[in-house]
Structure formats: C-alpha cells, structure tokens
Amino acid sequence: MRFHVLTIFPGMFDSPFAEGVVHRGIDAGLIELHVHDIRDYTHDRHRSTDDYTFGGGPGMLMKPEPLFEGVESIRAKHDTPENAPVILLTPQGERLKQPLVEKFAGEDDLILICGRYEGFDERVRENLATHEISIGDYVLNGGEAAAIVLVEAVARLVPGVVGSDESTRNDSFTTGVLQHPQYTRPADFRGMTVPKVLLSGDHARIEQWRRRASLRRTLQRRPDLLEDAELSREDREFLDSLKEEGHQ
Ligand code: SAM
C-alpha cells in the first residue's frame, strides 16, 4: 500500500515513522510512504503556497494551483489509479472512524493533502478532493498531525504490518464495541490482583468474562456504539440485566 502526502512541512513526517510498527512495515516493503513538498509544484520566485482571501478577512489560504499540480504529478509519477482517494485533511470533514479506516486500508494508494493557514481555496474541496476527513472536533495548526494519525491507523490494518492479525481483529471499534480490560504479570501487584477467571485456564469462561467486560465497558463509556454493534441474544440479555442494575 502506498501513501502519498502533500505538505509544506515534509520534515514533520520523518520522526513519527522512524520507529515502531509503521517503520517496520515500510522496511518490510509492505507500505510505502512518499512525502511531497507542495512548494515543488510552485512556479514563482518565492515558492508561494498561500495567498490572501478574496473578500477580505484574516489569514491566508492554500492556493489551488500547487495542490492540483501536486496531485497530477503524483498520479503520473507513481501511476496511481485514477480513482485513488484524494483525502483533504480538514476539521470540516467527516470524522475519521474505524469503518472508514478499514475502507481506506482496502485501497492500493491514498493521496493525502495537508492544509495550513486558514485552510484551502474552496475549489480544492470541490474539484480535487474525493474525501474530506477530520480527526476530531478541534482545530490543529496544520493537517500534518492528522495525516500522521490517518497513516498510522490505516497502515496497521495492512496485512503483515502488525505481527498478529488477531490483535487488530480484537481491537476496540473493530469489533463494534470497546475492548475488554487486560492484565499482564504480576498477578498480584501491591495487593491489586488480576480477576481470578483469567488465571483459570478455562477458555470458555475467559471468553465469556471478556465479552461481558467489553459490553459493560461500552455501555458505561460509549453506549452510542451499541446501536450499530453486532450483538447476540446473550449479549442483549446481559446488557438488559446491566441496565436493570443501573450500569454496574
Ligand atoms: N479555518 C479552518 C476552519 O475553520 O475550518 C481551519 C484551518 S486549520 C488552522 C489549518 C489546517 O489544519 C486545515 O486546513 C487542515 O488541513 C488542518 N486541520 C486542522 N484541524 C484539523 C482536524 N481536526 N482534522 C484534520 N485536519 C485538521
């Protein structure tokens, strides 16, 4: 899978991917990360990527020309499919959630555009981007941190990048609910003990405990997720019993 990022700060992508899981995926040839400087697609002496806003107002806007040219150049140079997603990082976009991350992980190429200043000329949204994505309801100084989040979330779903596919399958959101609490050694740490069932070796009971702990946690913290989660009859009965008890 190939990620192509357009940014005016290419150096911001060095350190986040110099270590860790994504770095290993790149080393193993499972992922490619191509970071492109938007200034390389400017033609004026100052290599300007921004300009003032028509109609007045504070701040500057990302100009359309270098962004269109940048995407066209990436498409030509890397022979990306014509329908490869062109993702504009913007606080006004669709909120990034796991189902969308999974959809992006099914693509061969993703082109990401990082904004700066007051954002983008509207024609970039209308005629270049295929997706507008926000990583949350807050405003960052630029799209780089958001692009790093998106690359990290998508890359870990590329087969082989995370050591065991099972660990990504059991993650929060992937299963539609939050993951159950987990413990490691020691079994007794300063008198704080691990639930006995987890030490029992009884896999059926452990599975039941985990499922119930996961449902309880989701009901407490993110009841909205339960509306779309795949729930068995047993799950529903357990949730009903929790609700009757008042969420214990
Ligand atoms: N004036 C814009 C607005 O009100 O929508 C905000 C511009 S912001 C200061 C500059 C850039 O940071 C944006 O163009 C976008 O690329 C990025 N950005 C800021 N917050 C973001 C978020 N929550 N998710 C994704 N990108 C974001």
PDB file of C-alpha atoms and ligand atoms in Angstrom:
ATOM      1  CA  MET A   1       0.000   0.000   0.000  1.00  0.00           C
ATOM      2  CA  ARG A   2       1.278   3.452  -0.884  1.00  0.00           C
ATOM      3  CA  PHE A   3       0.632   6.688   0.988  1.00  0.00           C
ATOM      4  CA  HIS A   4       1.389   9.936  -0.863  1.00  0.00           C
ATOM      5  CA  VAL A   5       1.389  13.047   1.307  1.00  0.00           C
ATOM      6  CA  LEU A   6       1.378  16.644   0.097  1.00  0.00           C
ATOM      7  CA  THR A   7       2.646  19.077   2.728  1.00  0.00           C
ATOM      8  CA  ILE A   8       4.658  22.268   3.077  1.00  0.00           C
ATOM      9  CA  PHE A   9       6.496  20.634   6.019  1.00  0.00           C
ATOM     10  CA  PRO A  10       7.824  17.286   4.740  1.00  0.00           C
ATOM     11  CA  GLY A  11      10.278  17.039   7.653  1.00  0.00           C
ATOM     12  CA  MET A  12       7.345  16.564  10.052  1.00  0.00           C
ATOM     13  CA  PHE A  13       6.925  13.021   8.714  1.00  0.00           C
ATOM     14  CA  ASP A  14      10.493  11.859   9.467  1.00  0.00           C
ATOM     15  CA  SER A  15      10.401  11.205  13.168  1.00  0.00           C
ATOM     16  CA  PRO A  16       6.883   9.704  13.588  1.00  0.00           C
ATOM     17  CA  PHE A  17       7.727   6.924  11.152  1.00  0.00           C
ATOM     18  CA  ALA A  18      11.407   6.490  12.030  1.00  0.00           C
ATOM     19  CA  GLU A  19      10.485   3.876  14.652  1.00  0.00           C
ATOM     20  CA  GLY A  20       7.691   1.498  15.512  1.00  0.00           C
ATOM     21  CA  VAL A  21       5.152  -0.559  13.629  1.00  0.00           C
ATOM     22  CA  VAL A  22       4.774   1.632  10.544  1.00  0.00           C
ATOM     23  CA  HIS A  23       8.535   1.896  10.218  1.00  0.00           C
ATOM     24  CA  ARG A  24       8.785  -1.897  10.272  1.00  0.00           C
ATOM     25  CA  GLY A  25       6.035  -2.133   7.656  1.00  0.00           C
ATOM     26  CA  ILE A  26       7.980   0.265   5.431  1.00  0.00           C
ATOM     27  CA  ASP A  27      11.201  -1.701   5.983  1.00  0.00           C
ATOM     28  CA  ALA A  28       9.433  -4.934   5.104  1.00  0.00           C
ATOM     29  CA  GLY A  29       8.159  -3.398   1.863  1.00  0.00           C
ATOM     30  CA  LEU A  30       4.501  -3.719   2.911  1.00  0.00           C
ATOM     31  CA  ILE A  31       3.932   0.040   2.916  1.00  0.00           C
ATOM     32  CA  GLU A  32       5.441   2.934   1.006  1.00  0.00           C
ATOM     33  CA  LEU A  33       5.312   6.485   2.334  1.00  0.00           C
ATOM     34  CA  HIS A  34       6.039   9.204  -0.227  1.00  0.00           C
ATOM     35  CA  VAL A  35       6.118  12.716   1.194  1.00  0.00           C
ATOM     36  CA  HIS A  36       5.954  15.523  -1.376  1.00  0.00           C
ATOM     37  CA  ASP A  37       6.754  19.174  -0.739  1.00  0.00           C
ATOM     38  CA  ILE A  38       3.907  21.322  -2.088  1.00  0.00           C
ATOM     39  CA  ARG A  39       6.488  24.041  -2.812  1.00  0.00           C
ATOM     40  CA  ASP A  40       7.947  21.808  -5.541  1.00  0.00           C
ATOM     41  CA  TYR A  41       4.783  22.485  -7.531  1.00  0.00           C
ATOM     42  CA  THR A  42       5.006  26.284  -7.361  1.00  0.00           C
ATOM     43  CA  HIS A  43       6.462  28.412 -10.136  1.00  0.00           C
ATOM     44  CA  ASP A  44       7.095  31.802  -8.576  1.00  0.00           C
ATOM     45  CA  ARG A  45      10.319  33.096  -7.077  1.00  0.00           C
ATOM     46  CA  HIS A  46       9.019  32.827  -3.507  1.00  0.00           C
ATOM     47  CA  ARG A  47       7.572  29.340  -3.993  1.00  0.00           C
ATOM     48  CA  SER A  48       4.264  30.611  -2.578  1.00  0.00           C
ATOM     49  CA  THR A  49       1.675  28.091  -1.497  1.00  0.00           C
ATOM     50  CA  ASP A  50      -0.750  30.602   0.047  1.00  0.00           C
ATOM     51  CA  ASP A  51      -2.456  33.837  -0.863  1.00  0.00           C
ATOM     52  CA  TYR A  52      -4.911  36.311   0.634  1.00  0.00           C
ATOM     53  CA  THR A  53      -8.651  35.647   0.859  1.00  0.00           C
ATOM     54  CA  PHE A  54     -10.949  37.297  -1.670  1.00  0.00           C
ATOM     55  CA  GLY A  55     -13.444  39.485   0.137  1.00  0.00           C
ATOM     56  CA  GLY A  56     -11.059  40.188   2.981  1.00  0.00           C
ATOM     57  CA  GLY A  57     -10.568  38.538   6.318  1.00  0.00           C
ATOM     58  CA  PRO A  58      -7.647  37.456   8.442  1.00  0.00           C
ATOM     59  CA  GLY A  59      -5.044  34.906   7.413  1.00  0.00           C
ATOM     60  CA  MET A  60      -4.052  33.251   4.178  1.00  0.00           C
ATOM     61  CA  LEU A  61      -5.416  30.337   2.159  1.00  0.00           C
ATOM     62  CA  MET A  62      -3.701  27.420   0.402  1.00  0.00           C
ATOM     63  CA  LYS A  63      -3.599  28.227  -3.316  1.00  0.00           C
ATOM     64  CA  PRO A  64      -5.216  25.731  -5.683  1.00  0.00           C
ATOM     65  CA  GLU A  65      -2.513  25.557  -8.401  1.00  0.00           C
ATOM     66  CA  PRO A  66       0.292  23.743  -6.492  1.00  0.00           C
ATOM     67  CA  LEU A  67      -2.198  21.286  -4.972  1.00  0.00           C
ATOM     68  CA  PHE A  68      -3.786  20.343  -8.304  1.00  0.00           C
ATOM     69  CA  GLU A  69      -0.349  20.095  -9.901  1.00  0.00           C
ATOM     70  CA  GLY A  70       0.974  18.075  -6.958  1.00  0.00           C
ATOM     71  CA  VAL A  71      -1.825  15.504  -7.221  1.00  0.00           C
ATOM     72  CA  GLU A  72      -1.450  15.315 -11.009  1.00  0.00           C
ATOM     73  CA  SER A  73       2.291  14.798 -10.666  1.00  0.00           C
ATOM     74  CA  ILE A  74       1.845  12.039  -8.047  1.00  0.00           C
ATOM     75  CA  ARG A  75      -0.679  10.297 -10.297  1.00  0.00           C
ATOM     76  CA  ALA A  76       1.684  10.436 -13.264  1.00  0.00           C
ATOM     77  CA  LYS A  77       4.902   9.588 -11.417  1.00  0.00           C
ATOM     78  CA  HIS A  78       3.516   6.735  -9.324  1.00  0.00           C
ATOM     79  CA  ASP A  79       0.970   5.554 -11.852  1.00  0.00           C
ATOM     80  CA  THR A  80      -1.804   5.631  -9.252  1.00  0.00           C
ATOM     81  CA  PRO A  81      -5.289   4.564 -10.333  1.00  0.00           C
ATOM     82  CA  GLU A  82      -7.441   7.475 -11.497  1.00  0.00           C
ATOM     83  CA  ASN A  83      -9.916   6.716  -8.698  1.00  0.00           C
ATOM     84  CA  ALA A  84      -7.346   6.597  -5.857  1.00  0.00           C
ATOM     85  CA  PRO A  85      -8.800   8.583  -2.929  1.00  0.00           C
ATOM     86  CA  VAL A  86      -7.566  12.156  -2.610  1.00  0.00           C
ATOM     87  CA  ILE A  87      -8.051  12.973   1.044  1.00  0.00           C
ATOM     88  CA  LEU A  88      -8.186  16.529   2.271  1.00  0.00           C
ATOM     89  CA  LEU A  89      -7.427  16.798   5.992  1.00  0.00           C
ATOM     90  CA  THR A  90      -9.825  19.380   7.363  1.00  0.00           C
ATOM     91  CA  PRO A  91     -11.700  19.966  10.633  1.00  0.00           C
ATOM     92  CA  GLN A  92     -14.828  20.353   8.492  1.00  0.00           C
ATOM     93  CA  GLY A  93     -14.601  16.816   7.113  1.00  0.00           C
ATOM     94  CA  GLU A  94     -16.185  13.503   8.016  1.00  0.00           C
ATOM     95  CA  ARG A  95     -14.917  12.309  11.384  1.00  0.00           C
ATOM     96  CA  LEU A  96     -12.342   9.518  10.974  1.00  0.00           C
ATOM     97  CA  LYS A  97     -13.737   6.298  12.445  1.00  0.00           C
ATOM     98  CA  GLN A  98     -12.664   2.685  12.233  1.00  0.00           C
ATOM     99  CA  PRO A  99     -15.067   1.607   9.425  1.00  0.00           C
ATOM    100  CA  LEU A 100     -13.633   4.373   7.231  1.00  0.00           C
ATOM    101  CA  VAL A 101     -10.085   3.395   8.244  1.00  0.00           C
ATOM    102  CA  GLU A 102     -10.919  -0.173   7.165  1.00  0.00           C
ATOM    103  CA  LYS A 103     -12.257   1.102   3.839  1.00  0.00           C
ATOM    104  CA  PHE A 104      -9.073   3.100   3.214  1.00  0.00           C
ATOM    105  CA  ALA A 105      -6.970   0.052   4.113  1.00  0.00           C
ATOM    106  CA  GLY A 106      -8.530  -1.719   1.123  1.00  0.00           C
ATOM    107  CA  GLU A 107      -7.008   0.828  -1.298  1.00  0.00           C
ATOM    108  CA  ASP A 108      -3.633   0.496  -3.038  1.00  0.00           C
ATOM    109  CA  ASP A 109      -2.912   4.231  -2.980  1.00  0.00           C
ATOM    110  CA  LEU A 110      -4.053   7.120  -0.792  1.00  0.00           C
ATOM    111  CA  ILE A 111      -3.184  10.726  -1.577  1.00  0.00           C
ATOM    112  CA  LEU A 112      -3.328  12.992   1.494  1.00  0.00           C
ATOM    113  CA  ILE A 113      -3.337  16.786   1.377  1.00  0.00           C
ATOM    114  CA  CYS A 114      -2.294  18.704   4.492  1.00  0.00           C
ATOM    115  CA  GLY A 115      -3.621  22.213   4.887  1.00  0.00           C
ATOM    116  CA  ARG A 116      -2.052  25.147   6.726  1.00  0.00           C
ATOM    117  CA  TYR A 117      -3.030  28.767   7.381  1.00  0.00           C
ATOM    118  CA  GLU A 118      -6.815  29.332   7.191  1.00  0.00           C
ATOM    119  CA  GLY A 119      -7.294  26.198   5.085  1.00  0.00           C
ATOM    120  CA  PHE A 120      -7.906  25.600   1.379  1.00  0.00           C
ATOM    121  CA  ASP A 121      -9.316  27.514  -1.549  1.00  0.00           C
ATOM    122  CA  GLU A 122     -12.821  26.061  -1.930  1.00  0.00           C
ATOM    123  CA  ARG A 123     -12.059  24.763  -5.451  1.00  0.00           C
ATOM    124  CA  VAL A 124      -9.664  22.234  -3.917  1.00  0.00           C
ATOM    125  CA  ARG A 125     -12.533  20.778  -1.918  1.00  0.00           C
ATOM    126  CA  GLU A 126     -14.944  20.836  -4.808  1.00  0.00           C
ATOM    127  CA  ASN A 127     -12.794  19.607  -7.661  1.00  0.00           C
ATOM    128  CA  LEU A 128      -9.704  17.809  -6.348  1.00  0.00           C
ATOM    129  CA  ALA A 129     -10.581  16.052  -3.106  1.00  0.00           C
ATOM    130  CA  THR A 130     -12.623  12.871  -3.127  1.00  0.00           C
ATOM    131  CA  HIS A 131     -12.813  12.777   0.690  1.00  0.00           C
ATOM    132  CA  GLU A 132     -12.654  15.414   3.426  1.00  0.00           C
ATOM    133  CA  ILE A 133     -11.516  13.931   6.714  1.00  0.00           C
ATOM    134  CA  SER A 134     -11.326  15.351  10.227  1.00  0.00           C
ATOM    135  CA  ILE A 135      -9.608  13.602  13.110  1.00  0.00           C
ATOM    136  CA  GLY A 136     -11.814  15.299  15.708  1.00  0.00           C
ATOM    137  CA  ASP A 137     -13.751  18.380  16.671  1.00  0.00           C
ATOM    138  CA  TYR A 138     -10.825  20.675  17.378  1.00  0.00           C
ATOM    139  CA  VAL A 139      -8.581  22.822  15.197  1.00  0.00           C
ATOM    140  CA  LEU A 140      -4.927  21.986  14.592  1.00  0.00           C
ATOM    141  CA  ASN A 141      -2.394  24.344  13.066  1.00  0.00           C
ATOM    142  CA  GLY A 142      -1.976  22.054  10.093  1.00  0.00           C
ATOM    143  CA  GLY A 143      -3.036  18.789   8.506  1.00  0.00           C
ATOM    144  CA  GLU A 144       0.291  17.009   9.121  1.00  0.00           C
ATOM    145  CA  ALA A 145      -0.608  15.626  12.552  1.00  0.00           C
ATOM    146  CA  ALA A 146      -3.973  14.498  11.139  1.00  0.00           C
ATOM    147  CA  ALA A 147      -2.263  12.789   8.181  1.00  0.00           C
ATOM    148  CA  ILE A 148       0.107  11.007  10.562  1.00  0.00           C
ATOM    149  CA  VAL A 149      -2.894   9.742  12.533  1.00  0.00           C
ATOM    150  CA  LEU A 150      -4.587   8.504   9.372  1.00  0.00           C
ATOM    151  CA  VAL A 151      -1.444   6.766   8.052  1.00  0.00           C
ATOM    152  CA  GLU A 152      -0.875   5.102  11.421  1.00  0.00           C
ATOM    153  CA  ALA A 153      -4.474   3.872  11.696  1.00  0.00           C
ATOM    154  CA  VAL A 154      -4.653   2.578   8.122  1.00  0.00           C
ATOM    155  CA  ALA A 155      -1.144   1.096   7.969  1.00  0.00           C
ATOM    156  CA  ARG A 156      -1.725  -1.170  10.942  1.00  0.00           C
ATOM    157  CA  LEU A 157      -4.526  -2.874   9.008  1.00  0.00           C
ATOM    158  CA  VAL A 158      -2.312  -3.709   6.031  1.00  0.00           C
ATOM    159  CA  PRO A 159      -1.777  -7.473   6.332  1.00  0.00           C
ATOM    160  CA  GLY A 160       1.570  -8.288   7.937  1.00  0.00           C
ATOM    161  CA  VAL A 161       2.255  -4.824   9.366  1.00  0.00           C
ATOM    162  CA  VAL A 162       1.068  -5.708  12.867  1.00  0.00           C
ATOM    163  CA  GLY A 163       2.604  -9.018  13.915  1.00  0.00           C
ATOM    164  CA  SER A 164      -0.663 -10.834  14.522  1.00  0.00           C
ATOM    165  CA  ASP A 165      -3.821 -10.094  12.529  1.00  0.00           C
ATOM    166  CA  GLU A 166      -5.734 -11.418  15.520  1.00  0.00           C
ATOM    167  CA  SER A 167      -4.664  -8.453  17.642  1.00  0.00           C
ATOM    168  CA  THR A 168      -6.115  -5.934  15.179  1.00  0.00           C
ATOM    169  CA  ARG A 169      -9.306  -8.010  14.821  1.00  0.00           C
ATOM    170  CA  ASN A 170      -9.948  -7.748  18.576  1.00  0.00           C
ATOM    171  CA  ASP A 171      -9.279  -4.028  18.917  1.00  0.00           C
ATOM    172  CA  SER A 172     -11.822  -1.524  20.148  1.00  0.00           C
ATOM    173  CA  PHE A 173     -14.204  -0.328  17.383  1.00  0.00           C
ATOM    174  CA  THR A 174     -13.098  -3.131  15.039  1.00  0.00           C
ATOM    175  CA  THR A 175     -15.487  -5.443  16.835  1.00  0.00           C
ATOM    176  CA  GLY A 176     -18.058  -2.649  17.118  1.00  0.00           C
ATOM    177  CA  VAL A 177     -17.510  -2.313  20.882  1.00  0.00           C
ATOM    178  CA  LEU A 178     -14.673  -1.311  23.232  1.00  0.00           C
ATOM    179  CA  GLN A 179     -12.077  -3.922  24.097  1.00  0.00           C
ATOM    180  CA  HIS A 180     -12.244  -5.675  27.469  1.00  0.00           C
ATOM    181  CA  PRO A 181      -9.763  -4.786  30.257  1.00  0.00           C
ATOM    182  CA  GLN A 182      -6.449  -6.649  30.043  1.00  0.00           C
ATOM    183  CA  TYR A 183      -3.768  -7.615  32.563  1.00  0.00           C
ATOM    184  CA  THR A 184      -0.208  -8.893  32.465  1.00  0.00           C
ATOM    185  CA  ARG A 185       2.173 -10.218  35.117  1.00  0.00           C
ATOM    186  CA  PRO A 186       2.478  -9.966  38.078  1.00  0.00           C
ATOM    187  CA  ALA A 187      -0.893 -11.455  39.041  1.00  0.00           C
ATOM    188  CA  ASP A 188      -0.656  -9.561  42.336  1.00  0.00           C
ATOM    189  CA  PHE A 189       0.872  -6.092  42.152  1.00  0.00           C
ATOM    190  CA  ARG A 190       0.915  -4.284  45.504  1.00  0.00           C
ATOM    191  CA  GLY A 191      -2.262  -6.075  46.504  1.00  0.00           C
ATOM    192  CA  MET A 192      -4.013  -5.193  43.221  1.00  0.00           C
ATOM    193  CA  THR A 193      -4.961  -8.568  41.877  1.00  0.00           C
ATOM    194  CA  VAL A 194      -5.970  -9.863  38.468  1.00  0.00           C
ATOM    195  CA  PRO A 195      -9.522 -11.290  38.122  1.00  0.00           C
ATOM    196  CA  LYS A 196      -9.230 -14.972  39.059  1.00  0.00           C
ATOM    197  CA  VAL A 197     -11.062 -16.222  35.992  1.00  0.00           C
ATOM    198  CA  LEU A 198      -8.190 -15.004  33.772  1.00  0.00           C
ATOM    199  CA  LEU A 199      -5.799 -17.315  35.629  1.00  0.00           C
ATOM    200  CA  SER A 200      -8.163 -20.315  35.499  1.00  0.00           C
ATOM    201  CA  GLY A 201      -7.139 -21.678  32.095  1.00  0.00           C
ATOM    202  CA  ASP A 202     -10.852 -22.230  31.356  1.00  0.00           C
ATOM    203  CA  HIS A 203     -11.046 -20.705  27.882  1.00  0.00           C
ATOM    204  CA  ALA A 204     -14.824 -20.711  27.605  1.00  0.00           C
ATOM    205  CA  ARG A 205     -15.213 -18.849  30.914  1.00  0.00           C
ATOM    206  CA  ILE A 206     -12.423 -16.435  29.992  1.00  0.00           C
ATOM    207  CA  GLU A 207     -14.143 -15.674  26.662  1.00  0.00           C
ATOM    208  CA  GLN A 208     -17.456 -15.082  28.434  1.00  0.00           C
ATOM    209  CA  TRP A 209     -15.792 -12.816  31.021  1.00  0.00           C
ATOM    210  CA  ARG A 210     -14.073 -10.828  28.273  1.00  0.00           C
ATOM    211  CA  ARG A 211     -17.217 -10.408  26.219  1.00  0.00           C
ATOM    212  CA  ARG A 212     -19.195  -9.262  29.218  1.00  0.00           C
ATOM    213  CA  ALA A 213     -16.435  -6.896  30.410  1.00  0.00           C
ATOM    214  CA  SER A 214     -16.301  -5.465  26.913  1.00  0.00           C
ATOM    215  CA  LEU A 215     -20.073  -4.920  26.787  1.00  0.00           C
ATOM    216  CA  ARG A 216     -20.106  -3.412  30.283  1.00  0.00           C
ATOM    217  CA  ARG A 217     -17.316  -1.005  29.403  1.00  0.00           C
ATOM    218  CA  THR A 218     -19.011   0.008  26.154  1.00  0.00           C
ATOM    219  CA  LEU A 219     -22.316   0.598  27.914  1.00  0.00           C
ATOM    220  CA  GLN A 220     -20.568   2.756  30.516  1.00  0.00           C
ATOM    221  CA  ARG A 221     -18.330   4.749  28.201  1.00  0.00           C
ATOM    222  CA  ARG A 222     -19.723   4.625  24.667  1.00  0.00           C
ATOM    223  CA  PRO A 223     -23.350   3.492  24.682  1.00  0.00           C
ATOM    224  CA  ASP A 224     -23.716   5.022  21.200  1.00  0.00           C
ATOM    225  CA  LEU A 225     -21.566   2.200  19.784  1.00  0.00           C
ATOM    226  CA  LEU A 226     -24.079  -0.422  20.906  1.00  0.00           C
ATOM    227  CA  GLU A 227     -26.655   0.896  18.455  1.00  0.00           C
ATOM    228  CA  ASP A 228     -24.653  -0.441  15.482  1.00  0.00           C
ATOM    229  CA  ALA A 229     -22.717  -3.291  17.138  1.00  0.00           C
ATOM    230  CA  GLU A 230     -23.390  -6.908  16.199  1.00  0.00           C
ATOM    231  CA  LEU A 231     -24.946  -8.359  19.325  1.00  0.00           C
ATOM    232  CA  SER A 232     -26.052 -11.911  20.051  1.00  0.00           C
ATOM    233  CA  ARG A 233     -29.174 -12.709  22.047  1.00  0.00           C
ATOM    234  CA  GLU A 234     -26.943 -13.478  25.027  1.00  0.00           C
ATOM    235  CA  ASP A 235     -25.214 -10.088  24.647  1.00  0.00           C
ATOM    236  CA  ARG A 236     -28.568  -8.313  24.630  1.00  0.00           C
ATOM    237  CA  GLU A 237     -29.776 -10.190  27.671  1.00  0.00           C
ATOM    238  CA  PHE A 238     -26.571  -9.328  29.522  1.00  0.00           C
ATOM    239  CA  LEU A 239     -26.877  -5.644  28.579  1.00  0.00           C
ATOM    240  CA  ASP A 240     -30.521  -5.620  29.670  1.00  0.00           C
ATOM    241  CA  SER A 241     -29.504  -7.072  33.028  1.00  0.00           C
ATOM    242  CA  LEU A 242     -26.850  -4.346  33.425  1.00  0.00           C
ATOM    243  CA  LYS A 243     -29.357  -1.653  32.586  1.00  0.00           C
ATOM    244  CA  GLU A 244     -31.768  -3.057  35.162  1.00  0.00           C
ATOM    245  CA  GLU A 245     -28.994  -2.961  37.758  1.00  0.00           C
ATOM    246  CA  GLY A 246     -28.228   0.626  36.722  1.00  0.00           C
ATOM    247  CA  HIS A 247     -24.970   0.034  34.788  1.00  0.00           C
ATOM    248  CA  GLN A 248     -22.849  -1.835  37.307  1.00  0.00           C
TER     249      GLN A 248
HETATM  250  N1  SAM B   1     -10.007  27.906   9.083  1.00  0.00           N
HETATM  251  C1  SAM B   1     -10.201  26.481   9.066  1.00  0.00           C
HETATM  252  C2  SAM B   1     -11.597  26.159   9.576  1.00  0.00           C
HETATM  253  O1  SAM B   1     -12.112  26.884  10.403  1.00  0.00           O
HETATM  254  O2  SAM B   1     -12.151  25.121   9.153  1.00  0.00           O
HETATM  255  C3  SAM B   1      -9.157  25.779   9.933  1.00  0.00           C
HETATM  256  C4  SAM B   1      -7.791  25.830   9.345  1.00  0.00           C
HETATM  257  S1  SAM B   1      -6.579  24.994  10.310  1.00  0.00           S
HETATM  258  C5  SAM B   1      -5.907  26.284  11.245  1.00  0.00           C
HETATM  259  C6  SAM B   1      -5.302  24.639   9.165  1.00  0.00           C
HETATM  260  C7  SAM B   1      -5.302  23.237   8.609  1.00  0.00           C
HETATM  261  O3  SAM B   1      -5.098  22.304   9.650  1.00  0.00           O
HETATM  262  C8  SAM B   1      -6.552  22.769   7.915  1.00  0.00           C
HETATM  263  O4  SAM B   1      -6.642  23.222   6.592  1.00  0.00           O
HETATM  264  C9  SAM B   1      -6.422  21.272   7.984  1.00  0.00           C
HETATM  265  O5  SAM B   1      -5.618  20.756   6.941  1.00  0.00           O
HETATM  266  C10 SAM B   1      -5.703  21.060   9.309  1.00  0.00           C
HETATM  267  N2  SAM B   1      -6.596  20.668  10.406  1.00  0.00           N
HETATM  268  C11 SAM B   1      -6.928  21.420  11.481  1.00  0.00           C
HETATM  269  N3  SAM B   1      -7.741  20.759  12.301  1.00  0.00           N
HETATM  270  C12 SAM B   1      -7.941  19.541  11.762  1.00  0.00           C
HETATM  271  C13 SAM B   1      -8.709  18.412  12.141  1.00  0.00           C
HETATM  272  N4  SAM B   1      -9.432  18.403  13.257  1.00  0.00           N
HETATM  273  N5  SAM B   1      -8.675  17.326  11.355  1.00  0.00           N
HETATM  274  C14 SAM B   1      -7.966  17.324  10.199  1.00  0.00           C
HETATM  275  N6  SAM B   1      -7.212  18.374   9.797  1.00  0.00           N
HETATM  276  C15 SAM B   1      -7.215  19.472  10.548  1.00  0.00           C
END
